[in-house]
Coordinates of C-alpha atoms in Angstrom, one line a residue:
Chain A
X257 CA -20.0 -5.8 -62.9
X258 CA -17.9 -9.1 -62.2
X259 CA -14.9 -7.5 -61.2
X260 CA -16.8 -6.8 -57.9
X261 CA -14.8 -6.8 -55.0
X262 CA -15.6 -9.2 -52.7
X263 CA -16.0 -8.0 -48.6
X264 CA -16.6 -11.3 -46.2
X265 CA -18.5 -9.7 -42.8
X266 CA -17.9 -11.3 -39.6
X267 CA -19.9 -10.9 -36.9
X268 CA -22.3 -12.5 -34.2
X269 CA -24.7 -9.4 -34.0
X270 CA -27.7 -9.5 -36.8
X271 CA -28.0 -6.3 -36.6
X272 CA -24.7 -5.0 -37.2
X273 CA -24.5 -7.7 -39.7
X274 CA -27.4 -6.6 -42.2
X275 CA -25.8 -2.9 -41.9
X276 CA -22.4 -3.5 -43.0
X277 CA -23.7 -5.9 -45.4
X278 CA -26.0 -3.3 -46.5
X279 CA -24.0 -0.7 -46.2
X280 CA -21.2 -2.3 -48.2
X281 CA -23.6 -3.5 -51.3
X282 CA -24.9 0.3 -51.5
X283 CA -21.0 0.9 -52.2
X284 CA -20.6 -1.7 -55.0
X285 CA -19.5 -4.5 -53.0
X286 CA -20.3 -7.8 -53.1
X287 CA -20.7 -8.9 -49.2
X288 CA -20.4 -12.3 -47.9
X289 CA -22.0 -12.4 -44.3
X290 CA -20.9 -14.9 -42.2
X291 CA -22.7 -15.0 -37.9
X292 CA -19.2 -17.1 -36.5
X293 CA -15.9 -18.0 -37.2
X294 CA -16.3 -21.1 -38.5
X295 CA -18.5 -20.5 -41.4
X296 CA -16.2 -17.7 -42.4
X297 CA -13.3 -20.1 -42.3
X298 CA -15.3 -22.4 -44.7
X299 CA -16.9 -19.7 -46.8
X300 CA -13.4 -18.1 -47.2
X301 CA -11.8 -20.9 -48.9
X302 CA -14.7 -21.3 -51.5
X303 CA -15.3 -17.2 -52.0
X304 CA -12.2 -16.1 -51.7
X305 CA -12.9 -12.5 -50.5
X306 CA -11.2 -9.4 -51.0
X307 CA -11.3 -8.1 -47.5
X308 CA -12.4 -9.5 -44.4
X309 CA -14.2 -7.3 -42.0
X310 CA -14.2 -9.1 -38.7
X311 CA -15.5 -8.9 -34.9
X312 CA -13.3 -10.0 -32.1
X313 CA -15.7 -11.2 -29.5
X314 CA -17.9 -14.4 -31.4
X315 CA -19.0 -17.0 -29.3
X316 CA -17.2 -20.1 -30.2
X317 CA -14.0 -19.4 -32.3
X318 CA -12.9 -15.9 -31.4
X319 CA -12.4 -13.4 -33.7
X320 CA -8.2 -13.7 -33.4
X321 CA -8.5 -17.3 -34.0
X322 CA -9.8 -16.7 -37.1
X323 CA -7.6 -14.5 -38.4
X324 CA -4.4 -16.5 -37.5
X325 CA -6.3 -19.1 -39.7
X326 CA -7.0 -16.6 -42.4
X327 CA -3.7 -15.1 -42.7
X328 CA -2.1 -18.7 -42.7
X329 CA -3.7 -19.6 -45.9
X330 CA -3.6 -16.5 -47.5
X331 CA -1.4 -13.8 -46.2
X332 CA -2.2 -11.5 -48.3
X333 CA -5.7 -10.4 -47.7
X334 CA -6.7 -7.5 -45.6
X335 CA -8.1 -8.2 -42.8
X336 CA -9.9 -5.1 -40.8
X337 CA -10.5 -5.6 -37.2
X338 CA -13.8 -4.3 -35.8
X339 CA -14.9 -4.6 -32.1
X340 CA -16.7 -2.7 -29.7
X341 CA -14.1 -1.0 -27.6
X342 CA -10.6 -0.7 -28.0
X343 CA -9.3 -3.4 -25.2
X344 CA -8.0 -5.2 -27.9
X345 CA -5.5 -3.0 -29.7
X346 CA -2.8 -3.6 -27.4
X347 CA -3.3 -7.5 -28.0
X348 CA -0.4 -7.9 -30.4
X349 CA -2.4 -10.5 -32.5
X350 CA -4.2 -7.6 -33.5
X351 CA -0.9 -7.2 -35.0
X352 CA -1.2 -9.2 -37.9
X353 CA -4.2 -7.6 -39.0
X354 CA -4.6 -4.8 -41.2
X355 CA -6.4 -2.4 -39.6
X356 CA -8.4 -1.9 -36.1
X357 CA -11.3 0.0 -35.6
X358 CA -13.8 0.5 -33.1
X359 CA -17.4 -0.5 -34.1
X360 CA -19.5 2.6 -34.3
X361 CA -22.9 3.3 -35.8
X362 CA -21.1 5.7 -38.1
X363 CA -19.7 3.7 -41.1
X364 CA -17.7 6.3 -42.5
X365 CA -14.3 5.2 -40.6
X366 CA -14.5 1.5 -42.3
X367 CA -15.7 1.9 -45.4
X368 CA -12.9 4.2 -45.8
X369 CA -10.5 1.7 -44.0
X370 CA -11.8 -0.8 -46.4
X371 CA -11.8 1.4 -49.6
X372 CA -7.8 2.7 -48.6
X373 CA -7.0 -1.1 -48.5
X374 CA -8.5 -2.9 -52.2
X375 CA -7.6 0.0 -53.7
X376 CA -3.9 -0.4 -52.2
X377 CA -3.4 -3.5 -55.0
Chain B
X80 CA 8.2 4.8 54.3
X81 CA 10.1 3.2 51.9
X82 CA 11.7 0.5 54.2
X83 CA 12.4 -3.0 53.3
X84 CA 8.9 -3.9 54.3
X85 CA 7.7 -1.5 52.1
X86 CA 9.4 -2.7 49.4
X87 CA 8.3 -6.3 49.5
X88 CA 4.5 -5.2 50.0
X89 CA 4.8 -3.4 47.1
X90 CA 6.7 -6.5 44.7
X91 CA 4.2 -8.4 45.9
X92 CA 1.4 -5.5 44.3
X93 CA 4.2 -5.3 41.3
X94 CA 3.2 -9.5 41.2
X95 CA 0.2 -9.3 40.9
X96 CA -0.3 -6.3 38.6
X97 CA 2.1 -8.1 35.8
X98 CA 1.1 -11.4 36.1
X99 CA -2.8 -9.3 34.9
X100 CA -1.5 -6.6 32.2
X101 CA -2.5 -7.6 28.9
X102 CA -1.7 -4.1 27.3
X103 CA 2.0 -3.4 26.4
X104 CA 1.3 0.7 26.8
X105 CA -0.4 0.1 30.1
X106 CA 1.8 -1.7 31.7
X107 CA 4.9 1.1 31.0
X108 CA 2.2 3.4 33.1
X109 CA 1.3 0.8 35.5
X110 CA 4.4 -0.7 36.4
X111 CA 7.2 2.4 36.8
X112 CA 4.7 3.6 39.6
X113 CA 5.6 0.8 41.5
X114 CA 8.9 1.2 41.0
X115 CA 8.6 5.1 41.4
X116 CA 7.2 4.7 44.8
X117 CA 9.1 1.3 46.1
X118 CA 13.1 3.3 45.8
X119 CA 11.8 6.4 46.1
X120 CA 13.3 7.6 43.0
X121 CA 12.6 11.5 42.1
X122 CA 12.7 10.4 38.3
X123 CA 12.7 6.6 35.9
X124 CA 12.9 6.9 31.9
X125 CA 12.4 3.2 30.2
X126 CA 13.5 2.6 26.9
X127 CA 12.2 -0.3 24.5
X128 CA 14.5 -2.3 22.6
X129 CA 13.1 -2.6 19.3
X130 CA 15.0 -6.0 17.3
X131 CA 13.8 -4.8 13.7
X132 CA 15.3 -1.3 14.1
X133 CA 18.3 -2.3 16.7
X134 CA 17.2 0.5 18.6
X135 CA 16.0 1.6 21.9
X136 CA 13.0 4.0 21.7
X137 CA 11.6 6.2 25.1
X138 CA 8.2 4.9 26.0
X139 CA 7.6 6.8 29.6
X140 CA 9.3 9.3 32.3
X141 CA 7.5 9.5 35.4
X142 CA 8.7 11.8 37.9
X143 CA 7.6 11.5 41.5
X144 CA 5.5 14.8 41.7
X145 CA 3.1 13.6 39.0
X146 CA 3.0 10.2 40.8
X147 CA 1.6 12.1 44.0
X148 CA -1.8 10.8 43.5
X149 CA -0.9 6.9 42.9
X150 CA 1.4 7.4 46.3
X151 CA -1.9 8.4 47.9
X152 CA -3.2 5.5 46.9
X153 CA -1.0 3.4 47.8
X154 CA -1.0 4.7 51.3
X155 CA -4.9 4.9 51.3
X156 CA -4.7 0.6 50.2
X157 CA -5.3 -1.8 53.1
X158 CA -6.0 -5.2 51.2
X159 CA -3.0 -7.3 49.6
X160 CA -3.8 -6.8 45.8
X161 CA -6.0 -3.7 45.6
X162 CA -3.2 -1.1 44.9
X163 CA -2.1 -3.9 41.7
X164 CA -6.0 -3.5 40.7
X165 CA -6.0 0.2 40.9
X166 CA -3.2 0.3 39.1
X167 CA -4.5 -2.5 36.5
X168 CA -7.8 -0.3 36.0
X169 CA -6.6 3.2 36.0
X170 CA -6.7 5.7 33.5
X171 CA -2.9 6.7 32.2
X172 CA -4.1 9.7 30.2
X173 CA -2.9 12.1 33.6
X174 CA 0.4 9.8 33.0
X175 CA 0.7 10.1 29.4
X176 CA 0.1 14.2 29.7
X177 CA 2.7 15.3 31.9
X178 CA 5.2 17.8 30.3
X179 CA 8.2 15.2 31.5
X180 CA 6.4 12.2 29.7
X181 CA 5.8 14.3 26.2
X182 CA 9.4 15.4 26.6
X183 CA 10.3 11.7 26.7
X184 CA 8.6 10.6 23.9
X185 CA 9.6 13.3 21.4
X186 CA 13.4 12.3 22.4
X187 CA 14.3 11.4 18.4
X188 CA 16.9 9.0 18.4
X189 CA 17.9 8.2 15.7
X190 CA 18.2 4.9 14.3
X191 CA 21.1 4.2 12.2
X192 CA 24.8 2.4 12.4
X193 CA 26.5 4.7 14.5
X194 CA 23.6 5.1 17.1
X195 CA 23.9 1.1 17.1
X196 CA 27.7 1.1 17.7
X197 CA 27.4 3.3 20.2
X198 CA 24.6 2.3 22.0
X199 CA 25.4 -1.6 21.5
X200 CA 28.7 -1.4 24.1
X201 CA 25.9 0.2 26.7
X202 CA 23.8 -3.5 26.0
X203 CA 24.6 -4.9 29.5
X204 CA 22.8 -7.2 31.0
X205 CA 23.7 -5.5 34.9
X206 CA 22.4 -2.7 37.2
X207 CA 25.7 0.0 37.4
X208 CA 25.1 3.2 37.6
X209 CA 26.0 5.8 34.7
X210 CA 27.6 9.5 35.7
X211 CA 27.4 12.0 33.1
X212 CA 30.7 13.2 32.9
X213 CA 31.8 10.0 33.0
X214 CA 30.4 8.9 29.6
X215 CA 31.6 9.0 26.6
X216 CA 27.9 8.4 24.7
X217 CA 26.7 11.3 23.0
X218 CA 23.1 9.9 22.9
X219 CA 23.0 8.6 26.4
X220 CA 24.5 12.1 27.8
X221 CA 21.4 13.6 25.7
X222 CA 18.6 11.4 27.4
X223 CA 20.8 12.3 30.8
X224 CA 20.9 16.2 30.1
X225 CA 17.1 15.8 28.9
X226 CA 16.3 14.2 32.4
X227 CA 18.1 17.3 33.6
X228 CA 20.2 14.4 35.6
X229 CA 23.9 14.2 36.7
X230 CA 24.0 10.5 37.4
X231 CA 21.6 7.5 36.8
X232 CA 21.1 3.9 38.0
X233 CA 20.7 1.8 34.7
X234 CA 18.6 -1.2 35.0
X235 CA 18.7 -3.7 31.8
X236 CA 15.7 -5.1 31.0
X237 CA 15.9 -8.7 29.8
X238 CA 13.9 -11.9 28.8
X239 CA 15.2 -15.0 26.9
X240 CA 18.7 -13.8 27.5
X241 CA 18.4 -10.3 25.2
X242 CA 17.6 -7.4 26.3
X243 CA 14.0 -6.3 25.9
X244 CA 14.5 -2.3 27.2
X245 CA 16.6 -0.7 30.3
X246 CA 15.5 2.2 33.1
X247 CA 17.2 5.2 34.2
X248 CA 16.0 5.7 37.1
X249 CA 17.3 8.8 39.6
X250 CA 18.9 8.9 42.3
X251 CA 21.6 6.6 42.1
X252 CA 20.5 4.1 45.6
X253 CA 22.4 1.3 47.2
X254 CA 19.8 -1.5 47.2
X255 CA 20.6 -2.8 44.0
X256 CA 19.6 -6.1 45.4
X257 CA 15.9 -6.0 45.4
X258 CA 15.8 -4.0 42.8
X259 CA 16.4 -7.0 40.5
X260 CA 13.7 -8.9 41.7
X261 CA 11.4 -5.8 40.0
X262 CA 13.7 -5.2 36.8
X263 CA 13.8 -9.4 36.1
X264 CA 9.7 -9.4 36.4
X265 CA 9.1 -6.3 34.1
X266 CA 11.5 -8.0 31.5
X267 CA 9.3 -11.0 31.4
X268 CA 6.3 -9.1 31.1
X269 CA 7.1 -6.6 28.2
X270 CA 8.7 -9.3 26.7
X271 CA 5.4 -11.4 26.4
X272 CA 3.6 -8.8 25.6
X273 CA 5.3 -7.8 22.9
X274 CA 5.2 -11.4 21.4
X275 CA 1.7 -11.0 22.6
X276 CA 1.3 -7.6 20.1
X277 CA 3.3 -8.7 17.5
X278 CA 1.1 -11.9 17.2
X279 CA -1.8 -9.8 17.4
X280 CA -0.4 -7.4 14.0
X281 CA 0.4 -9.9 12.0
X282 CA -2.7 -11.8 12.7
X283 CA -4.6 -8.2 11.6
X284 CA -2.4 -8.5 9.0
X285 CA -4.1 -11.6 7.7
X286 CA -6.8 -10.8 8.4
X287 CA -7.4 -7.9 6.4
X288 CA -5.3 -8.9 3.7
X289 CA -8.2 -12.0 3.3
X290 CA -10.7 -8.9 3.3
X291 CA -9.4 -6.8 0.9
X292 CA -8.9 -9.6 -1.2
X293 CA -12.1 -10.5 -1.1
X294 CA -13.6 -7.5 -1.9
X295 CA -10.9 -7.3 -4.8
X296 CA -12.7 -10.3 -5.8
X297 CA -16.0 -9.0 -6.0
X298 CA -15.1 -5.7 -7.5
X299 CA -13.4 -7.9 -10.4
X300 CA -16.6 -9.9 -11.1
X301 CA -19.0 -6.6 -10.6
X302 CA -16.4 -5.3 -12.9
X303 CA -16.5 -8.1 -15.7
X304 CA -19.8 -8.3 -15.8
X305 CA -21.2 -4.4 -15.9
X306 CA -18.4 -4.8 -19.1
X307 CA -19.7 -7.4 -20.5
X308 CA -22.6 -6.0 -20.1
X309 CA -21.7 -2.3 -21.6
X310 CA -20.3 -4.5 -24.4
X311 CA -22.9 -6.2 -25.6
X312 CA -25.3 -3.2 -25.6
X313 CA -23.0 -1.6 -27.4
X314 CA -22.6 -3.7 -29.6
X315 CA -26.9 -4.1 -30.1
X316 CA -26.5 -0.4 -30.3
X317 CA -24.6 0.0 -33.1
X318 CA -26.9 -2.3 -34.7
X319 CA -29.7 -0.9 -33.9
X320 CA -29.0 2.8 -34.5
X321 CA -27.3 2.1 -38.4
X322 CA -30.6 0.2 -39.3
X323 CA -32.6 3.3 -38.0
X324 CA -30.8 5.5 -39.9
X325 CA -31.7 3.2 -43.0
X326 CA -35.4 2.9 -41.6
X327 CA -35.7 6.7 -41.3
X328 CA -35.9 7.2 -45.3
X329 CA -38.7 4.6 -45.6
X330 CA -41.1 6.4 -42.9
X331 CA -43.3 9.2 -44.4
X332 CA -42.5 12.7 -43.5
X333 CA -45.1 13.4 -41.1
X334 CA -45.3 16.1 -38.0
X335 CA -46.0 13.1 -35.6
X336 CA -42.8 11.1 -37.5
X337 CA -40.7 13.3 -37.1
X338 CA -41.0 14.0 -33.9
X339 CA -41.3 10.3 -33.1
X340 CA -37.9 9.6 -34.6
X341 CA -36.3 12.7 -33.1
X342 CA -37.0 11.1 -29.4
X343 CA -36.2 7.6 -30.8
X344 CA -32.9 9.3 -32.2
X345 CA -32.0 11.3 -28.7
X346 CA -32.5 8.5 -26.7
X347 CA -30.4 6.4 -28.5
X348 CA -27.6 8.1 -29.1
X349 CA -27.9 9.2 -25.1
X350 CA -27.6 5.5 -24.6
X351 CA -24.7 4.9 -26.7
X352 CA -23.2 7.7 -25.4
X353 CA -23.7 6.1 -22.1
X354 CA -22.1 2.3 -23.5
X355 CA -19.1 4.9 -23.7
X356 CA -18.8 6.5 -20.7
X357 CA -18.9 3.5 -18.2
X358 CA -16.1 1.9 -20.2
X359 CA -14.2 4.6 -19.1
X360 CA -14.9 4.7 -15.8
X361 CA -14.4 0.7 -15.0
X362 CA -10.6 1.4 -16.3
X363 CA -9.9 3.9 -13.3
X364 CA -8.7 2.3 -10.2
X365 CA -10.1 2.7 -6.4
X366 CA -9.9 6.0 -5.0
X367 CA -7.5 7.6 -2.3
X368 CA -8.0 8.4 1.0
X369 CA -5.5 10.8 1.6
X370 CA -4.8 12.3 5.7
X371 CA -1.7 13.5 7.2
X372 CA 0.0 10.3 8.7
X373 CA 3.3 9.9 10.9
X374 CA 5.5 8.4 8.9
X375 CA 7.7 6.7 11.8
X376 CA 4.6 4.4 11.9
X377 CA 3.9 4.1 8.6
X378 CA 7.9 2.0 8.5
X379 CA 7.7 0.6 11.5
X380 CA 4.3 -1.0 10.3
X381 CA 6.0 -1.7 7.1
X382 CA 8.8 -3.0 8.3
X383 CA 7.0 -5.6 10.8
X384 CA 5.2 -6.9 7.6
X385 CA 8.7 -6.9 5.5
X386 CA 10.3 -8.6 8.2
X387 CA 7.5 -11.7 8.1
X388 CA 9.4 -12.4 4.7
X389 CA 13.2 -12.6 6.0
X390 CA 13.6 -11.7 9.9
X391 CA 17.6 -11.5 9.4
X392 CA 17.6 -8.6 6.8
X393 CA 18.4 -5.4 9.6
X394 CA 17.0 -2.1 9.0
X395 CA 17.8 1.8 9.7
X396 CA 15.4 3.9 10.4
X397 CA 16.5 7.8 10.0
X398 CA 13.5 10.1 9.5
X399 CA 13.9 13.9 10.4
X400 CA 11.7 15.2 12.4
X401 CA 10.4 17.9 9.6
X402 CA 9.6 15.1 7.4
X403 CA 7.9 13.3 10.5
X404 CA 4.1 14.1 8.7
X405 CA 3.3 13.5 5.5
X406 CA 0.1 13.5 3.3
X407 CA -0.8 10.3 1.7
X408 CA -3.3 7.3 1.8
X409 CA -1.9 5.1 4.8
X410 CA -3.0 1.9 3.8
X411 CA -1.2 2.5 0.0
X412 CA 1.7 4.5 1.1
X413 CA 2.2 1.2 3.5
X414 CA 1.6 -1.0 0.3
X415 CA 4.5 1.2 -1.1
X416 CA 6.9 0.8 1.0
X417 CA 6.1 -3.2 1.7
X418 CA 6.6 -3.5 -1.7
X419 CA 9.8 -2.1 -1.9
X420 CA 11.4 -3.4 1.1
X421 CA 9.9 -6.8 -0.2
X422 CA 11.9 -6.5 -3.5
X423 CA 15.2 -5.7 -2.0
X424 CA 14.4 -8.9 0.0
X425 CA 13.9 -10.9 -2.4
X426 CA 17.0 -9.7 -4.5
X427 CA 19.4 -10.7 -1.7
X428 CA 20.9 -13.5 -2.6
X429 CA 23.0 -13.7 0.3
X430 CA 22.3 -15.7 3.7
X431 CA 22.7 -12.9 6.2
X432 CA 24.2 -9.1 6.1
X433 CA 20.8 -8.0 4.2
X434 CA 20.4 -4.2 5.0
X435 CA 17.4 -1.7 4.4
X436 CA 18.1 2.1 5.3
X437 CA 14.9 4.2 5.3
X438 CA 15.9 7.9 5.4
X439 CA 13.2 11.3 5.2
X440 CA 14.0 14.9 5.3
X441 CA 11.8 17.7 3.9
X442 CA 13.1 19.6 0.5
X443 CA 11.5 22.5 -1.0
X444 CA 7.9 21.6 -1.0
X445 CA 8.6 17.8 -0.9
X446 CA 9.1 15.0 1.5
X447 CA 11.5 12.8 -0.1
X448 CA 12.0 9.5 1.1
X449 CA 15.0 7.3 0.5
X450 CA 15.1 3.4 0.4
X451 CA 18.1 2.5 -0.5
X452 CA 19.7 -1.7 -0.3
X453 CA 22.7 -3.7 -0.2
X454 CA 20.9 -6.5 -3.2
X455 CA 23.4 -5.6 -5.6
X456 CA 21.1 -2.9 -7.8
X457 CA 20.3 -3.8 -11.5
X458 CA 21.9 -3.3 -14.9
X459 CA 21.6 0.7 -15.8
X460 CA 19.8 0.6 -19.5
X461 CA 17.4 -1.3 -16.7
X462 CA 16.5 1.4 -14.5
X463 CA 13.9 2.8 -16.5
X464 CA 12.2 -0.6 -17.3
X465 CA 11.7 -1.9 -13.6
X466 CA 8.4 0.0 -13.0
X467 CA 7.0 -1.2 -15.8
X468 CA 3.7 -3.6 -15.4
X469 CA 5.2 -7.5 -15.4
X470 CA 8.4 -6.4 -15.8
X471 CA 11.4 -8.6 -14.0
X472 CA 15.3 -9.6 -13.7
X473 CA 14.0 -12.7 -11.4
X474 CA 16.3 -10.8 -8.7
X475 CA 14.1 -8.1 -8.4
X476 CA 10.6 -8.9 -7.5
X477 CA 7.4 -10.3 -9.4
X478 CA 6.9 -7.9 -11.7
X479 CA 4.0 -6.2 -10.8
X480 CA 5.2 -5.2 -7.4
X481 CA 6.9 -1.8 -8.4
X482 CA 4.4 -0.9 -10.9
X483 CA 1.7 -0.7 -9.3
X484 CA 3.7 1.3 -6.7
X485 CA 4.3 3.4 -9.3
X486 CA 0.8 4.0 -10.0
X487 CA 0.5 5.0 -6.5
X488 CA 3.3 7.3 -6.3
X489 CA 1.7 9.2 -9.1
X490 CA -1.8 8.9 -7.3
X491 CA -0.3 10.9 -4.9
X492 CA 1.6 13.6 -7.3
X493 CA 4.8 11.9 -6.1
X494 CA 7.9 11.3 -8.1
X495 CA 9.4 7.7 -8.2
X496 CA 12.5 7.5 -8.9
X497 CA 15.4 4.2 -8.8
X498 CA 18.9 4.6 -9.1
X499 CA 22.4 2.4 -8.5
X500 CA 24.3 3.3 -5.6
X501 CA 27.5 1.5 -4.2
X502 CA 26.4 -2.5 -4.1
X503 CA 22.6 -1.6 -4.3
X504 CA 19.9 0.0 -5.4
X505 CA 18.5 3.5 -4.0
X506 CA 14.3 4.2 -4.4
X507 CA 13.7 7.4 -4.4
X508 CA 10.2 8.8 -3.4
X509 CA 9.4 12.5 -3.4
X510 CA 5.9 13.6 -2.3
X511 CA 4.8 16.8 -1.8
X512 CA 3.5 18.4 0.4
X513 CA -0.1 20.7 0.2
X514 CA 0.3 24.0 0.5
X515 CA -3.0 24.7 1.6
X516 CA -3.3 21.4 4.8
X517 CA -2.3 22.4 7.8
X518 CA -1.7 19.2 9.9
X519 CA -3.4 18.4 12.7
X520 CA -1.0 18.3 15.9
X521 CA -2.0 14.5 17.0
X522 CA -0.5 12.4 19.9
X523 CA -0.3 9.4 18.8

């Protein structure tokens, strides 16, 4: 299937990256996993993903910085912010993002959001 | 033996005493008996002038019979200075506990413009006789009635060319010249001890602020570390739990493997819930310690602190007797008052003439405290905004003050409202009176 939708996962936590990758692959998506912001921005231009799942608290470039850069170059690509706690929900930077989810071992919420955003177009 | 030599000897003891006294409250109780003995007064009352409130506070009332044991000591003392030393070290409790003293101290003279306008002409710097039926002043009449006397000797206490207080004594005596030596010394001594008290209070205030700051900084660091730890832990757990769910499908189901998996699962979910809980706690503010507090003292202290910002502000305080006790966290409520005062002071843009009025009364189940200023108020549509964090009109405060105040009042189950009044802002604080708690009777 060449029209597989591409999801980019950005998270510094290896286990989470692997978990998300496998779950989304099981759902039939193509997954590009990146371990930090720099890698994400580099691959974003090359791969042109249909959706980005972005962690906020990362060493180096923060998820909010990455969000800004992505929205600058491709404002229509939906971005889901994902973080451990809901502190950032009030941060107005995250308003630019299309969705905000709190990380949980139960991925159903994340998957629902991803489906919803990808099938809007 | 109240002859001239007795007065001279007592004056000598008086000067020794005054040169050694270090405590203002003790001074009232050690100095007044000497005055009473020297001039054979029946009754004597001392009022201290409060510069902050521009009012007089009753500090001590003495009657002849209550100092009879002190008189005995005087008559027995043989060495020069021994009587002064006795008074310097004697326990004031007995004199404090007399009914007359308690009655005088309970005398509540409201500090407001009216009282001031009546009392101000009364501030005279010479000793004179006053008679109850010649007095137009209701408040002074009230004092004389409380003392149960018809006429009294008014003895001003002065220092640095201003009034520190006054004494009312009865009966009237003719020998005023000698009385002047006593009152002049007492005025100076009171003034220097008042200054000392102010400095000590300020030092304490600065010190407690410093400690609080360090304490808060530590708490902040601990909180930050804790939140980093939980953040990292939760992040790891999300991956671990998720991958473990996947791992389960690869594991051959035996009795043992199922048991192990169940244990691991329940432990993991316990840890996970823990990371959720700990985050809730980190958002709670520090605990409040509520007790019955004297509102008069609290307001006084807050005024004292606030006047360090601007000493030209004039405060009026009128606290109804029924509203003199509130149930609150002393430190926090003090912060509330200081912050509100500070806001009013900072909002005032003229050089002089700034006033703040504090009024408190009891109102069905609540103690209602109103603080009014003449600093111009805020725009009507902004009234609700001013308690929000970081809101500032540039004129009223720095932005965080009133939001903290609001939080504290909320913590006390109280209500805080702001409204514009003639050329100023009025802050109304309603604190509930707890129904199942009865205040203990406290003497100071």
